[in-house]
Coordinates of C-alpha atoms in Angstrom, one line a residue:
X12 CA 29.9 34.9 8.2
X13 CA 33.5 33.7 8.1
X14 CA 35.8 35.0 11.0
X15 CA 39.0 35.2 12.0
X16 CA 41.5 36.2 14.1
X17 CA 41.8 39.3 12.7
X18 CA 38.1 40.4 12.0
X19 CA 37.6 43.9 13.7
X20 CA 34.6 43.6 16.4
X21 CA 32.8 45.4 19.4
X22 CA 31.7 45.2 22.6
X23 CA 29.3 47.5 22.0
X24 CA 25.0 47.2 21.5
X25 CA 22.0 48.9 21.7
X26 CA 22.7 49.2 26.1
X27 CA 24.9 51.9 24.6
X28 CA 22.2 53.9 23.3
X29 CA 21.2 56.1 26.0
X30 CA 17.5 57.0 27.1
X31 CA 16.7 59.8 24.8
X32 CA 13.8 62.6 26.4
X33 CA 14.5 64.7 23.6
X34 CA 12.7 64.0 21.0
X35 CA 10.6 65.7 17.9
X36 CA 6.6 64.5 17.3
X37 CA 5.0 63.0 15.2
X38 CA 4.7 65.2 12.2
X39 CA 8.0 66.7 12.5
X40 CA 9.2 63.3 12.2
X41 CA 6.3 62.0 8.5
X42 CA 7.8 65.2 6.9
X43 CA 11.4 63.6 7.8
X44 CA 10.5 60.7 6.0
X45 CA 9.0 62.6 3.4
X46 CA 11.7 64.6 2.4
X47 CA 13.8 61.1 2.9
X48 CA 12.2 60.1 0.0
X49 CA 12.6 62.7 -2.3
X50 CA 16.2 62.7 -1.8
X51 CA 16.7 59.5 -2.8
X52 CA 14.8 58.9 -6.0
X53 CA 16.3 62.8 -7.0
X54 CA 19.9 62.6 -6.4
X55 CA 21.2 59.3 -7.7
X56 CA 19.4 60.9 -10.8
X57 CA 21.5 63.9 -10.8
X58 CA 24.8 61.7 -9.8
X59 CA 24.2 58.8 -12.8
X60 CA 25.2 58.7 -16.0
X61 CA 26.3 62.2 -17.7
X62 CA 23.0 64.2 -16.1
X63 CA 26.0 66.5 -15.7
X64 CA 29.3 67.5 -15.4
X65 CA 32.2 65.6 -13.2
X66 CA 32.1 69.3 -10.6
X67 CA 28.4 68.9 -10.8
X68 CA 28.8 65.7 -9.5
X69 CA 30.8 66.4 -7.2
X70 CA 28.7 69.4 -6.0
X71 CA 25.0 67.7 -6.0
X72 CA 27.6 64.9 -4.2
X73 CA 27.5 67.3 -1.4
X74 CA 24.6 68.4 -1.6
X75 CA 22.8 65.1 -1.4
X76 CA 24.8 64.4 2.0
X77 CA 23.7 68.0 3.4
X78 CA 20.4 67.6 2.2
X79 CA 19.9 63.9 3.8
X80 CA 21.2 64.8 6.9
X81 CA 19.3 67.8 7.4
X82 CA 16.3 65.9 6.4
X83 CA 17.6 63.8 9.2
X84 CA 17.9 66.0 11.5
X85 CA 21.6 65.9 11.2
X86 CA 23.3 69.6 11.0
X87 CA 27.4 69.6 10.4
X88 CA 29.6 71.7 11.5
X89 CA 33.5 71.7 10.6
X90 CA 35.9 72.6 12.4
X91 CA 40.4 72.6 10.9
X92 CA 41.1 72.9 7.1
X93 CA 40.1 70.6 4.9
X94 CA 42.5 71.9 2.5
X95 CA 45.7 69.9 0.4
X96 CA 48.9 70.9 -0.7
X97 CA 49.1 70.6 -3.9
X98 CA 51.5 67.1 -4.4
X99 CA 50.2 65.7 -7.6
X100 CA 48.1 62.1 -5.4
X101 CA 45.1 62.4 -3.3
X102 CA 44.8 61.8 0.5
X103 CA 43.5 59.7 2.6
X104 CA 41.1 60.5 5.1
X105 CA 40.9 58.2 8.6
X106 CA 38.3 58.7 10.9
X107 CA 37.1 57.4 13.7
X108 CA 33.5 55.2 13.0
X109 CA 30.5 55.4 15.0
X110 CA 27.3 55.4 12.8
X111 CA 26.2 54.7 8.8
X112 CA 25.7 58.8 8.6
X113 CA 29.4 59.1 9.5
X114 CA 29.4 58.7 5.4
X115 CA 27.2 61.2 4.9
X116 CA 28.9 63.3 7.3
X117 CA 32.3 63.2 5.3
X118 CA 30.5 63.5 2.3
X119 CA 29.2 67.0 2.1
X120 CA 33.0 68.3 4.3
X121 CA 34.4 67.7 1.2
X122 CA 34.0 65.3 -1.7
X123 CA 35.8 62.2 -1.7
X124 CA 35.3 58.3 -2.2
X125 CA 35.1 55.9 0.3
X126 CA 36.2 52.0 1.3
X127 CA 33.0 50.8 3.1
X128 CA 32.2 47.2 3.8
X129 CA 31.4 45.2 0.8
X130 CA 27.7 44.9 1.6
X131 CA 26.4 47.9 1.7
X132 CA 25.8 48.1 -2.1
X133 CA 23.0 46.0 -1.4
X134 CA 21.4 48.2 1.5
X135 CA 18.4 49.7 0.2
X136 CA 19.0 53.1 1.7
X137 CA 23.0 53.8 1.3
X138 CA 23.4 51.4 -1.5
X139 CA 22.1 53.3 -4.8
X140 CA 24.0 56.2 -3.5
X141 CA 27.1 53.8 -2.6
X142 CA 27.3 52.8 -6.1
X143 CA 26.9 55.3 -8.1
X144 CA 29.9 57.3 -6.3
X145 CA 32.1 53.9 -6.3
X146 CA 32.6 53.7 -2.9
X147 CA 36.1 50.9 -2.6
X148 CA 34.3 47.4 -1.0
X149 CA 36.2 46.3 0.9
X150 CA 35.6 42.3 2.9
X151 CA 37.0 42.5 6.6
X152 CA 35.6 38.8 6.7
X153 CA 38.4 37.6 3.9
X154 CA 41.9 38.0 4.3
X155 CA 43.0 37.4 1.0
X156 CA 41.4 40.3 -0.8
X157 CA 42.6 42.8 1.4
X158 CA 46.0 43.2 -1.2
X159 CA 43.4 43.8 -3.8
X160 CA 41.8 46.7 -1.9
X161 CA 44.4 48.1 -0.7
X162 CA 45.6 48.0 -4.7
X163 CA 43.1 50.0 -5.3
X164 CA 42.9 53.1 -2.6
X165 CA 46.8 53.5 -3.9
X166 CA 45.5 53.8 -7.5
X167 CA 42.0 56.6 -6.5
X168 CA 45.3 57.8 -4.0
X169 CA 47.9 58.3 -7.1
X170 CA 44.9 59.3 -9.9
X171 CA 44.0 62.4 -7.3
X172 CA 40.9 61.0 -5.2
X173 CA 40.3 61.8 -1.8
X174 CA 39.9 58.1 0.2
X175 CA 38.2 58.1 3.1
X176 CA 39.0 55.3 5.0
X177 CA 37.5 53.6 8.9
X178 CA 40.2 52.3 9.7
X179 CA 38.7 51.0 13.4
X180 CA 37.3 48.6 10.8
X181 CA 33.5 48.3 12.4
X182 CA 31.3 51.0 13.5
X183 CA 31.6 51.9 18.3
X184 CA 29.3 53.8 20.0
X185 CA 31.9 56.9 20.6
X186 CA 32.4 56.4 24.3
X187 CA 34.5 53.3 22.9
X188 CA 36.8 52.7 20.6
X189 CA 38.9 49.7 18.6
X190 CA 43.1 50.6 18.2
X191 CA 43.4 52.0 14.7
X192 CA 44.3 48.8 12.4
X193 CA 47.0 49.4 9.9
X194 CA 46.3 47.4 6.6
X195 CA 45.1 50.4 4.4
X196 CA 47.7 52.7 5.4
X197 CA 49.8 50.7 3.0
X198 CA 48.2 52.8 0.6
X199 CA 49.1 56.1 1.7
X200 CA 53.3 54.6 1.6
X201 CA 52.3 52.9 -1.6
X202 CA 50.9 56.0 -3.1
X203 CA 53.2 58.4 -1.0
X204 CA 49.9 60.3 -0.7
X205 CA 49.5 62.3 3.3
X206 CA 47.4 61.2 5.4
X207 CA 44.5 63.5 7.4
X208 CA 42.9 62.1 10.7
X209 CA 40.0 63.6 11.3
X210 CA 37.7 63.1 14.5
X211 CA 33.5 62.8 14.2
X212 CA 31.8 63.8 17.6
X213 CA 28.1 63.4 17.6
X214 CA 26.0 65.8 20.3
X215 CA 22.5 66.7 21.9
X216 CA 20.2 69.5 21.7
X217 CA 22.1 70.6 25.1
X218 CA 25.3 70.0 22.6
X219 CA 26.5 67.5 24.7
X220 CA 28.1 64.2 23.7
X221 CA 25.7 61.2 22.7
X222 CA 25.7 57.9 21.4
X223 CA 22.4 57.8 19.8
X224 CA 23.3 58.0 16.9
X225 CA 25.7 55.1 16.8
X226 CA 25.0 51.8 14.8
X227 CA 26.5 49.8 17.0
X228 CA 25.1 45.5 17.7
X229 CA 22.3 43.9 15.7
X230 CA 20.3 47.1 15.1
X231 CA 19.3 47.1 11.4
X232 CA 19.6 50.0 9.4
X233 CA 15.3 50.4 9.0
X234 CA 15.9 50.6 12.9
X235 CA 18.5 52.9 13.0
X236 CA 16.8 55.5 10.5
X237 CA 13.5 55.1 12.9
X238 CA 15.6 56.3 16.3
X239 CA 17.8 58.6 14.4
X240 CA 14.8 60.5 12.3
X241 CA 13.1 60.8 16.3
X242 CA 16.0 63.0 17.8
X243 CA 16.2 66.2 18.4
X244 CA 18.9 68.8 17.5
X245 CA 21.5 66.3 17.0
X246 CA 25.2 67.6 15.9
X247 CA 28.1 66.3 13.8
X248 CA 31.4 67.8 14.6
X249 CA 34.0 67.5 12.3
X250 CA 37.1 68.5 13.6
X251 CA 40.6 67.8 11.1
X252 CA 43.3 66.9 12.7
X253 CA 46.8 68.0 11.1
X254 CA 47.7 66.1 8.0
X255 CA 50.9 63.0 8.7
X256 CA 53.8 62.8 6.5
X257 CA 53.4 59.5 4.5
X258 CA 56.5 57.5 6.0
X259 CA 57.7 53.9 5.3
X260 CA 55.8 52.3 8.9
X261 CA 51.9 51.7 8.8
X262 CA 51.8 50.4 12.1
X263 CA 53.7 54.1 13.1
X264 CA 51.0 55.4 10.6
X265 CA 48.4 54.0 12.5
X266 CA 49.2 55.0 15.9
X267 CA 49.8 58.3 14.6
X268 CA 47.0 59.4 13.5
X269 CA 44.9 57.4 16.1
X270 CA 46.6 59.2 18.7
X271 CA 45.7 62.7 17.2
X272 CA 41.6 61.5 16.8
X273 CA 41.9 59.8 20.2
X274 CA 43.0 63.5 21.5
X275 CA 40.0 66.1 20.3
X276 CA 37.5 62.6 21.6
X277 CA 39.0 63.2 25.0
X278 CA 39.5 66.7 24.6
X279 CA 35.7 66.4 24.4
X280 CA 34.1 62.8 25.5
X281 CA 31.7 63.0 28.6
X282 CA 31.5 60.6 29.9
X283 CA 35.1 59.4 29.8
X284 CA 36.4 57.0 26.8
X285 CA 36.8 52.9 27.4
X286 CA 40.0 52.3 25.6
X287 CA 40.1 48.8 24.0
X288 CA 42.2 47.3 22.0
X289 CA 44.6 45.1 20.9
X290 CA 48.1 45.2 21.8
X291 CA 49.8 48.2 20.0
X292 CA 53.9 48.8 18.6
X293 CA 56.1 49.4 21.6
X294 CA 57.4 52.3 19.9
X295 CA 55.8 55.7 21.4
X296 CA 57.0 58.0 18.9
X297 CA 54.9 59.8 16.7
X298 CA 55.4 60.3 12.8
X299 CA 56.1 63.9 12.3
X300 CA 53.3 65.7 11.0
X301 CA 53.4 68.0 6.8
X302 CA 55.0 71.3 7.8
X303 CA 53.7 74.1 5.6
X304 CA 55.7 73.9 2.4
X305 CA 56.3 70.3 2.6
X306 CA 55.3 66.8 1.5
X307 CA 57.5 63.5 3.3
X308 CA 60.5 65.5 4.0
X309 CA 60.2 67.4 0.2
X310 CA 59.6 70.9 -0.6
X311 CA 56.8 70.6 -2.5
X312 CA 55.6 73.9 -4.9
X313 CA 52.7 75.0 -7.1
X314 CA 52.6 74.6 -10.1

């Protein structure tokens, strides 16, 4: 793969995975595998073509994501308001990135599109679903393609879609993290869309933060799924933070969203988070959150 000086990279690897003692038995693993296989066969059929109307496909996508997480043994809890003010445009959701399961977790919470690595469509497990839900591909190794990706996200936001971006650019174990890259925040500015930071953390059977689900290092999707299928009592906790108005400064937007996510992670992390970041903007002020009834400084009323 071609790399460059701005290519996102994470030092996390398989050494970040804990020694997990709470696992399920072989019979449970077999049942989970069968359920995953059935859902991967049925859900794409419901989402493809015109089997269901648009509303039905959105509901089926959420139900399918919930079903796959349930089959994997991952339960989701959602904390925070996920509704949006009626502005006529979509919402740019930005979240930290721990694992490929993040896509399923957020898809189970609300209808959305994702900006994801370009080769995701070639993966044996998630590739078909990625194509059906119209993932916006991003090739971070090719800087020249980035403006086109920003334009595609902008158009999706203007059409009213909720678009999920992982601005760290790669996965981290959950006790270490990278800085939020500002490039895709430009789409929110161009579309006049609010930015909604979301923190995703994983907890074990004893409700403690865990890195067991992290998809890091040289691990393959098959190895990751095999490990997750054996875990017991995993919960994905999703915290929806306050919306941020689309100010005309993508670096400040990125910094504000990152701080919102880290505040939640700092409150829940055990052990303390290890920060690995590039140089930060000099300004320490934050973008102002959107107050009820306001949108980028303009009063918005429902039609």
